[in-house]
PDB file of C-alpha atoms in Angstrom:
ATOM      1  CA  ASP A   1     107.522  93.479  35.362  1.00 63.00           C
ATOM      2  CA  ALA A   2     110.246  91.534  33.625  1.00 81.00           C
ATOM      3  CA  GLY A   3     109.942  87.934  33.155  1.00 93.00           C
ATOM      4  CA  VAL A   4     112.742  85.315  33.412  1.00 96.00           C
ATOM      5  CA  THR A   5     115.897  86.505  31.297  1.00 96.00           C
ATOM      6  CA  GLN A   6     118.676  84.018  29.990  1.00 97.00           C
ATOM      7  CA  SER A   7     121.783  84.697  28.203  1.00 97.00           C
ATOM      8  CA  PRO A   8     123.254  84.110  25.569  1.00 97.00           C
ATOM      9  CA  THR A   9     120.216  83.092  23.329  1.00 97.00           C
ATOM     10  CA  HIS A  10     122.415  80.911  21.101  1.00 97.00           C
ATOM     11  CA  LEU A  11     125.703  79.606  21.602  1.00 96.00           C
ATOM     12  CA  ILE A  12     127.880  77.356  19.336  1.00 98.00           C
ATOM     13  CA  LYS A  13     130.763  75.344  20.846  1.00 98.00           C
ATOM     14  CA  THR A  14     132.906  72.473  19.915  1.00 98.00           C
ATOM     15  CA  ARG A  15     133.529  69.231  21.751  1.00 98.00           C
ATOM     16  CA  GLY A  16     135.478  69.345  24.934  1.00 98.00           C
ATOM     17  CA  GLN A  17     134.945  72.996  25.520  1.00 98.00           C
ATOM     18  CA  HIS A  18     133.270  74.549  28.639  1.00 98.00           C
ATOM     19  CA  VAL A  19     130.077  76.713  28.571  1.00 98.00           C
ATOM     20  CA  THR A  20     128.403  78.950  30.985  1.00 98.00           C
ATOM     21  CA  LEU A  21     124.735  79.892  30.833  1.00 98.00           C
ATOM     22  CA  ARG A  22     122.986  82.682  32.825  1.00 98.00           C
ATOM     23  CA  CYS A  23     119.592  83.150  34.234  1.00 98.00           C
ATOM     24  CA  SER A  24     117.901  86.063  36.060  1.00 97.00           C
ATOM     25  CA  PRO A  25     114.613  85.087  37.834  1.00 96.00           C
ATOM     26  CA  ILE A  26     111.503  87.138  38.083  1.00 96.00           C
ATOM     27  CA  SER A  27     111.871  89.758  40.714  1.00 95.00           C
ATOM     28  CA  GLY A  28     111.071  88.382  44.228  1.00 93.00           C
ATOM     29  CA  HIS A  29     111.301  84.678  43.010  1.00 94.00           C
ATOM     30  CA  LYS A  30     113.914  82.851  45.156  1.00 94.00           C
ATOM     31  CA  SER A  31     114.135  79.391  43.425  1.00 94.00           C
ATOM     32  CA  VAL A  32     115.660  78.743  39.905  1.00 96.00           C
ATOM     33  CA  SER A  33     115.440  75.389  38.204  1.00 96.00           C
ATOM     34  CA  TRP A  34     117.405  74.316  35.074  1.00 97.00           C
ATOM     35  CA  TYR A  35     116.090  72.069  32.468  1.00 97.00           C
ATOM     36  CA  GLN A  36     117.285  70.598  29.255  1.00 98.00           C
ATOM     37  CA  GLN A  37     115.115  70.119  26.255  1.00 97.00           C
ATOM     38  CA  VAL A  38     116.092  67.949  23.456  1.00 96.00           C
ATOM     39  CA  LEU A  39     114.219  68.480  20.130  1.00 91.00           C
ATOM     40  CA  GLY A  40     110.923  66.607  20.210  1.00 90.00           C
ATOM     41  CA  GLN A  41     110.998  65.849  23.864  1.00 94.00           C
ATOM     42  CA  GLY A  42     109.747  67.388  27.170  1.00 95.00           C
ATOM     43  CA  PRO A  43     112.120  69.386  29.383  1.00 96.00           C
ATOM     44  CA  GLN A  44     114.198  67.247  31.595  1.00 97.00           C
ATOM     45  CA  PHE A  45     115.214  68.513  35.132  1.00 96.00           C
ATOM     46  CA  ILE A  46     118.769  69.242  35.797  1.00 97.00           C
ATOM     47  CA  PHE A  47     119.040  71.362  38.798  1.00 94.00           C
ATOM     48  CA  GLN A  48     117.011  73.411  41.386  1.00 94.00           C
ATOM     49  CA  TYR A  49     118.389  76.125  43.646  1.00 95.00           C
ATOM     50  CA  TYR A  50     116.551  77.804  46.549  1.00 93.00           C
ATOM     51  CA  GLU A  51     117.897  80.357  48.712  1.00 92.00           C
ATOM     52  CA  LYS A  52     121.347  79.770  47.196  1.00 92.00           C
ATOM     53  CA  GLU A  53     121.383  76.288  47.965  1.00 93.00           C
ATOM     54  CA  GLU A  54     121.148  73.090  45.679  1.00 92.00           C
ATOM     55  CA  ARG A  55     117.700  71.500  46.673  1.00 90.00           C
ATOM     56  CA  GLY A  56     117.458  68.952  43.695  1.00 90.00           C
ATOM     57  CA  ARG A  57     119.540  67.439  41.169  1.00 92.00           C
ATOM     58  CA  GLY A  58     118.441  65.480  38.122  1.00 93.00           C
ATOM     59  CA  ASN A  59     120.076  62.438  36.464  1.00 94.00           C
ATOM     60  CA  PHE A  60     122.820  64.376  34.713  1.00 97.00           C
ATOM     61  CA  PRO A  61     126.604  63.732  35.005  1.00 97.00           C
ATOM     62  CA  ASP A  62     129.184  65.703  37.168  1.00 96.00           C
ATOM     63  CA  ARG A  63     130.037  67.675  34.008  1.00 98.00           C
ATOM     64  CA  PHE A  64     126.966  69.716  34.844  1.00 98.00           C
ATOM     65  CA  SER A  65     127.158  72.013  37.697  1.00 97.00           C
ATOM     66  CA  ALA A  66     125.338  75.240  38.885  1.00 97.00           C
ATOM     67  CA  ARG A  67     125.133  78.000  41.369  1.00 97.00           C
ATOM     68  CA  GLN A  68     122.810  80.654  42.553  1.00 97.00           C
ATOM     69  CA  PHE A  69     124.104  84.109  43.509  1.00 97.00           C
ATOM     70  CA  PRO A  70     122.830  86.417  46.620  1.00 96.00           C
ATOM     71  CA  ASN A  71     120.626  88.254  43.908  1.00 95.00           C
ATOM     72  CA  TYR A  72     119.028  84.792  43.081  1.00 96.00           C
ATOM     73  CA  SER A  73     120.379  84.752  39.556  1.00 97.00           C
ATOM     74  CA  SER A  74     121.885  81.488  38.565  1.00 98.00           C
ATOM     75  CA  GLU A  75     124.675  80.162  36.327  1.00 98.00           C
ATOM     76  CA  LEU A  76     124.852  76.569  34.662  1.00 98.00           C
ATOM     77  CA  ASN A  77     128.175  75.281  33.761  1.00 98.00           C
ATOM     78  CA  VAL A  78     128.956  72.318  31.366  1.00 98.00           C
ATOM     79  CA  ASN A  79     132.251  71.059  31.061  1.00 98.00           C
ATOM     80  CA  ALA A  80     133.855  68.826  28.479  1.00 98.00           C
ATOM     81  CA  LEU A  81     131.043  69.204  26.191  1.00 98.00           C
ATOM     82  CA  LEU A  82     129.716  66.313  24.047  1.00 98.00           C
ATOM     83  CA  LEU A  83     127.646  66.404  20.820  1.00 97.00           C
ATOM     84  CA  GLY A  84     124.848  65.011  23.058  1.00 97.00           C
ATOM     85  CA  ASP A  85     124.696  68.207  25.190  1.00 98.00           C
ATOM     86  CA  SER A  86     123.373  70.168  22.058  1.00 98.00           C
ATOM     87  CA  ALA A  87     119.867  71.182  23.226  1.00 97.00           C
ATOM     88  CA  LEU A  88     117.822  74.051  24.471  1.00 97.00           C
ATOM     89  CA  TYR A  89     118.615  74.845  28.009  1.00 98.00           C
ATOM     90  CA  LEU A  90     115.692  76.301  30.015  1.00 98.00           C
ATOM     91  CA  CYS A  91     115.597  78.282  33.258  1.00 97.00           C
ATOM     92  CA  ALA A  92     112.543  78.393  35.411  1.00 96.00           C
ATOM     93  CA  SER A  93     111.899  80.567  38.280  1.00 95.00           C
ATOM     94  CA  SER A  94     109.399  80.267  41.063  1.00 93.00           C
ATOM     95  CA  PHE A  95     108.789  81.932  44.342  1.00 91.00           C
ATOM     96  CA  GLY A  96     109.211  78.981  46.540  1.00 86.00           C
ATOM     97  CA  GLN A  97     110.741  75.735  46.335  1.00 80.00           C
ATOM     98  CA  GLY A  98     107.843  73.416  46.167  1.00 73.00           C
ATOM     99  CA  GLY A  99     105.549  71.640  43.854  1.00 74.00           C
ATOM    100  CA  ALA A 100     102.656  74.103  44.635  1.00 79.00           C
ATOM    101  CA  ASP A 101     104.465  77.007  43.201  1.00 85.00           C
ATOM    102  CA  GLU A 102     104.168  78.105  39.490  1.00 88.00           C
ATOM    103  CA  GLN A 103     107.308  77.689  37.641  1.00 91.00           C
ATOM    104  CA  PHE A 104     107.797  80.285  34.778  1.00 93.00           C
ATOM    105  CA  PHE A 105     110.196  79.594  32.063  1.00 95.00           C
ATOM    106  CA  GLY A 106     112.629  81.888  30.326  1.00 96.00           C
ATOM    107  CA  PRO A 107     113.150  82.049  26.551  1.00 95.00           C
ATOM    108  CA  GLY A 108     116.107  79.527  26.995  1.00 97.00           C
ATOM    109  CA  THR A 109     119.710  79.087  25.425  1.00 97.00           C
ATOM    110  CA  ARG A 110     120.060  77.235  22.326  1.00 97.00           C
ATOM    111  CA  LEU A 111     123.343  75.243  22.765  1.00 98.00           C
ATOM    112  CA  THR A 112     125.032  73.568  19.627  1.00 98.00           C
ATOM    113  CA  VAL A 113     127.874  71.447  20.115  1.00 98.00           C
ATOM    114  CA  LEU A 114     130.077  70.645  16.980  1.00 97.00           C
TER     115      LEU A 114
ATOM    116  CA  GLN B   1     109.331  57.829  35.788  1.00 83.00           C
ATOM    117  CA  GLN B   2     108.016  60.177  33.000  1.00 93.00           C
ATOM    118  CA  PRO B   3     104.207  60.663  32.779  1.00 96.00           C
ATOM    119  CA  VAL B   4     102.523  59.422  29.690  1.00 97.00           C
ATOM    120  CA  GLN B   5     100.437  61.950  27.704  1.00 98.00           C
ATOM    121  CA  SER B   6      97.669  60.964  25.040  1.00 97.00           C
ATOM    122  CA  PRO B   7      96.859  61.465  22.458  1.00 97.00           C
ATOM    123  CA  GLN B   8     100.320  62.187  20.783  1.00 97.00           C
ATOM    124  CA  ALA B   9      98.884  64.498  18.447  1.00 98.00           C
ATOM    125  CA  VAL B  10      95.558  66.173  17.688  1.00 97.00           C
ATOM    126  CA  ILE B  11      94.074  68.053  14.745  1.00 97.00           C
ATOM    127  CA  LEU B  12      91.137  70.290  15.225  1.00 96.00           C
ATOM    128  CA  ARG B  13      89.172  72.793  13.219  1.00 97.00           C
ATOM    129  CA  GLU B  14      88.446  76.200  14.864  1.00 97.00           C
ATOM    130  CA  GLY B  15      85.844  76.067  17.321  1.00 96.00           C
ATOM    131  CA  GLU B  16      86.169  72.180  18.166  1.00 97.00           C
ATOM    132  CA  ASP B  17      87.154  70.759  21.491  1.00 97.00           C
ATOM    133  CA  ALA B  18      89.967  68.623  22.638  1.00 97.00           C
ATOM    134  CA  VAL B  19      91.108  66.765  25.788  1.00 97.00           C
ATOM    135  CA  ILE B  20      94.726  65.962  26.545  1.00 98.00           C
ATOM    136  CA  ASN B  21      95.507  63.360  29.265  1.00 97.00           C
ATOM    137  CA  CYS B  22      98.518  62.925  31.516  1.00 97.00           C
ATOM    138  CA  SER B  23      98.844  59.730  33.547  1.00 97.00           C
ATOM    139  CA  SER B  24     101.563  58.906  35.987  1.00 95.00           C
ATOM    140  CA  SER B  25     102.676  55.545  37.843  1.00 93.00           C
ATOM    141  CA  LYS B  26     103.763  57.626  40.863  1.00 89.00           C
ATOM    142  CA  ALA B  27     101.411  59.278  43.427  1.00 89.00           C
ATOM    143  CA  LEU B  28     101.383  62.926  42.650  1.00 89.00           C
ATOM    144  CA  TYR B  29     101.331  66.176  44.549  1.00 89.00           C
ATOM    145  CA  SER B  30     100.876  68.435  41.704  1.00 91.00           C
ATOM    146  CA  VAL B  31     100.416  68.645  38.016  1.00 94.00           C
ATOM    147  CA  HIS B  32     101.559  71.626  35.969  1.00 94.00           C
ATOM    148  CA  TRP B  33     100.476  72.417  32.309  1.00 95.00           C
ATOM    149  CA  TYR B  34     102.318  74.198  29.781  1.00 96.00           C
ATOM    150  CA  ARG B  35     101.938  75.036  26.084  1.00 97.00           C
ATOM    151  CA  GLN B  36     105.186  75.571  23.797  1.00 96.00           C
ATOM    152  CA  LYS B  37     105.065  76.925  20.381  1.00 96.00           C
ATOM    153  CA  HIS B  38     107.927  76.173  17.869  1.00 91.00           C
ATOM    154  CA  GLY B  39     111.130  77.749  18.929  1.00 87.00           C
ATOM    155  CA  GLU B  40     109.812  79.408  21.966  1.00 91.00           C
ATOM    156  CA  ALA B  41     109.800  78.520  25.778  1.00 91.00           C
ATOM    157  CA  PRO B  42     107.088  76.641  27.506  1.00 94.00           C
ATOM    158  CA  VAL B  43     104.230  79.145  28.723  1.00 94.00           C
ATOM    159  CA  PHE B  44     102.555  78.208  31.960  1.00 93.00           C
ATOM    160  CA  LEU B  45      98.897  77.466  31.576  1.00 93.00           C
ATOM    161  CA  MET B  46      97.771  76.273  35.234  1.00 90.00           C
ATOM    162  CA  ILE B  47      98.742  74.114  38.257  1.00 91.00           C
ATOM    163  CA  LEU B  48      96.561  71.594  40.015  1.00 92.00           C
ATOM    164  CA  LEU B  49      97.307  70.481  43.445  1.00 87.00           C
ATOM    165  CA  LYS B  50      96.497  67.296  45.278  1.00 81.00           C
ATOM    166  CA  GLY B  51      93.267  67.870  47.149  1.00 75.00           C
ATOM    167  CA  GLY B  52      92.621  71.118  45.083  1.00 69.00           C
ATOM    168  CA  GLU B  53      89.867  72.055  42.832  1.00 68.00           C
ATOM    169  CA  GLN B  54      89.580  71.964  39.052  1.00 67.00           C
ATOM    170  CA  LYS B  55      91.028  74.896  37.448  1.00 68.00           C
ATOM    171  CA  GLY B  56      90.103  76.938  34.521  1.00 68.00           C
ATOM    172  CA  HIS B  57      90.446  80.119  32.625  1.00 71.00           C
ATOM    173  CA  ASP B  58      88.726  81.348  29.753  1.00 74.00           C
ATOM    174  CA  LYS B  59      88.121  78.231  27.535  1.00 87.00           C
ATOM    175  CA  ILE B  60      90.867  76.118  28.897  1.00 92.00           C
ATOM    176  CA  SER B  61      90.371  74.015  32.079  1.00 92.00           C
ATOM    177  CA  ALA B  62      91.893  70.942  33.805  1.00 93.00           C
ATOM    178  CA  SER B  63      91.116  68.318  36.321  1.00 91.00           C
ATOM    179  CA  PHE B  64      93.171  66.112  38.569  1.00 92.00           C
ATOM    180  CA  ASN B  65      91.948  62.617  39.604  1.00 90.00           C
ATOM    181  CA  GLU B  66      94.093  61.781  42.548  1.00 87.00           C
ATOM    182  CA  LYS B  67      92.940  58.228  42.842  1.00 88.00           C
ATOM    183  CA  LYS B  68      93.993  57.211  39.318  1.00 89.00           C
ATOM    184  CA  GLN B  69      97.008  59.831  39.312  1.00 91.00           C
ATOM    185  CA  GLN B  70      95.833  61.337  36.072  1.00 94.00           C
ATOM    186  CA  SER B  71      95.067  64.871  34.947  1.00 94.00           C
ATOM    187  CA  SER B  72      93.161  66.137  31.989  1.00 95.00           C
ATOM    188  CA  LEU B  73      93.283  69.303  30.153  1.00 95.00           C
ATOM    189  CA  TYR B  74      90.039  70.622  28.416  1.00 95.00           C
ATOM    190  CA  LEU B  75      90.167  72.930  25.468  1.00 95.00           C
ATOM    191  CA  THR B  76      86.831  74.124  24.290  1.00 94.00           C
ATOM    192  CA  ALA B  77      85.880  76.103  21.292  1.00 94.00           C
ATOM    193  CA  SER B  78      89.608  75.900  20.164  1.00 95.00           C
ATOM    194  CA  GLN B  79      91.263  79.088  18.418  1.00 95.00           C
ATOM    195  CA  LEU B  80      94.179  79.106  16.105  1.00 96.00           C
ATOM    196  CA  SER B  81      96.394  80.392  18.914  1.00 95.00           C
ATOM    197  CA  TYR B  82      95.852  77.209  20.795  1.00 96.00           C
ATOM    198  CA  SER B  83      98.202  75.489  18.268  1.00 97.00           C
ATOM    199  CA  GLY B  84     101.453  74.098  20.015  1.00 97.00           C
ATOM    200  CA  THR B  85     102.750  71.315  21.925  1.00 98.00           C
ATOM    201  CA  TYR B  86     101.075  70.757  25.459  1.00 98.00           C
ATOM    202  CA  PHE B  87     103.190  69.285  28.208  1.00 97.00           C
ATOM    203  CA  CYS B  88     102.156  68.140  31.640  1.00 97.00           C
ATOM    204  CA  GLY B  89     104.843  68.379  34.340  1.00 95.00           C
ATOM    205  CA  THR B  90     104.242  66.218  37.433  1.00 94.00           C
ATOM    206  CA  GLU B  91     105.643  66.704  40.964  1.00 90.00           C
ATOM    207  CA  SER B  92     105.480  63.844  43.599  1.00 87.00           C
ATOM    208  CA  GLY B  93     106.647  65.644  46.674  1.00 77.00           C
ATOM    209  CA  GLY B  94     109.203  63.930  49.076  1.00 75.00           C
ATOM    210  CA  THR B  95     112.712  63.997  47.697  1.00 71.00           C
ATOM    211  CA  SER B  96     111.081  65.087  44.397  1.00 72.00           C
ATOM    212  CA  TYR B  97     109.772  68.363  45.948  1.00 72.00           C
ATOM    213  CA  GLY B  98     109.793  71.133  43.313  1.00 78.00           C
ATOM    214  CA  LYS B  99     111.204  68.955  40.596  1.00 89.00           C
ATOM    215  CA  LEU B 100     109.056  68.633  37.504  1.00 92.00           C
ATOM    216  CA  THR B 101     109.175  65.595  35.407  1.00 95.00           C
ATOM    217  CA  PHE B 102     107.703  66.197  31.940  1.00 96.00           C
ATOM    218  CA  GLY B 103     105.611  63.932  29.565  1.00 97.00           C
ATOM    219  CA  GLN B 104     106.557  63.756  26.028  1.00 96.00           C
ATOM    220  CA  GLY B 105     104.181  66.200  24.807  1.00 97.00           C
ATOM    221  CA  THR B 106     100.891  66.297  22.663  1.00 98.00           C
ATOM    222  CA  ILE B 107     101.069  68.189  19.421  1.00 98.00           C
ATOM    223  CA  LEU B 108      97.858  70.242  19.007  1.00 98.00           C
ATOM    224  CA  THR B 109      97.058  71.671  15.501  1.00 98.00           C
ATOM    225  CA  VAL B 110      94.079  73.974  15.024  1.00 97.00           C
ATOM    226  CA  HIS B 111      93.013  74.600  11.373  1.00 96.00           C
ATOM    227  CA  PRO B 112      90.685  77.560  10.224  1.00 95.00           C
TER     228      PRO B 112
END
């Protein structure tokens, strides 16, 4: 079975631009969470979507938005990019919404903002 | 609040044991452990639930002390493949249901 997939693998943008990152969860999983990982730190929670509804939001500005589609795939959008948005963006999928569910990470999208 | 992991770094020789600790100031519902190698995504190791049993597979096991809001990851007879950064992710239930808060990581290096 395929694991969590993310696209693109790498992305280079300039300040002020917009970016869309994509994630496909493990087949049968209904929850997708997005995390930002800055070099040398642990992942930081951005959003969780379950059954196409936002179920949790981390401490990120409104420039960050996301959505989940009927097939449970998800997009993360970031507007007006800043240099500080440079990071590895990870998508994690789980069967359910809760803390008792194992979350499996995709390979991530490395975003560089110049 | 971010859980605190200790130690920050560990250096071992193959076959030696290590313990990595994760401590939270908040009441926890679950603790998730991951290993991340350089340039790769975190890989799920195990999950411990409040009221649940100590988990383990192969030579890696973990415990969860609910009274102290602490979890420990035990690596026995370490192998070269154990090298990487270990993260604990904690979940507190309530409005944080499903949201993992990660520690700063413990860098484990295993030498031949």
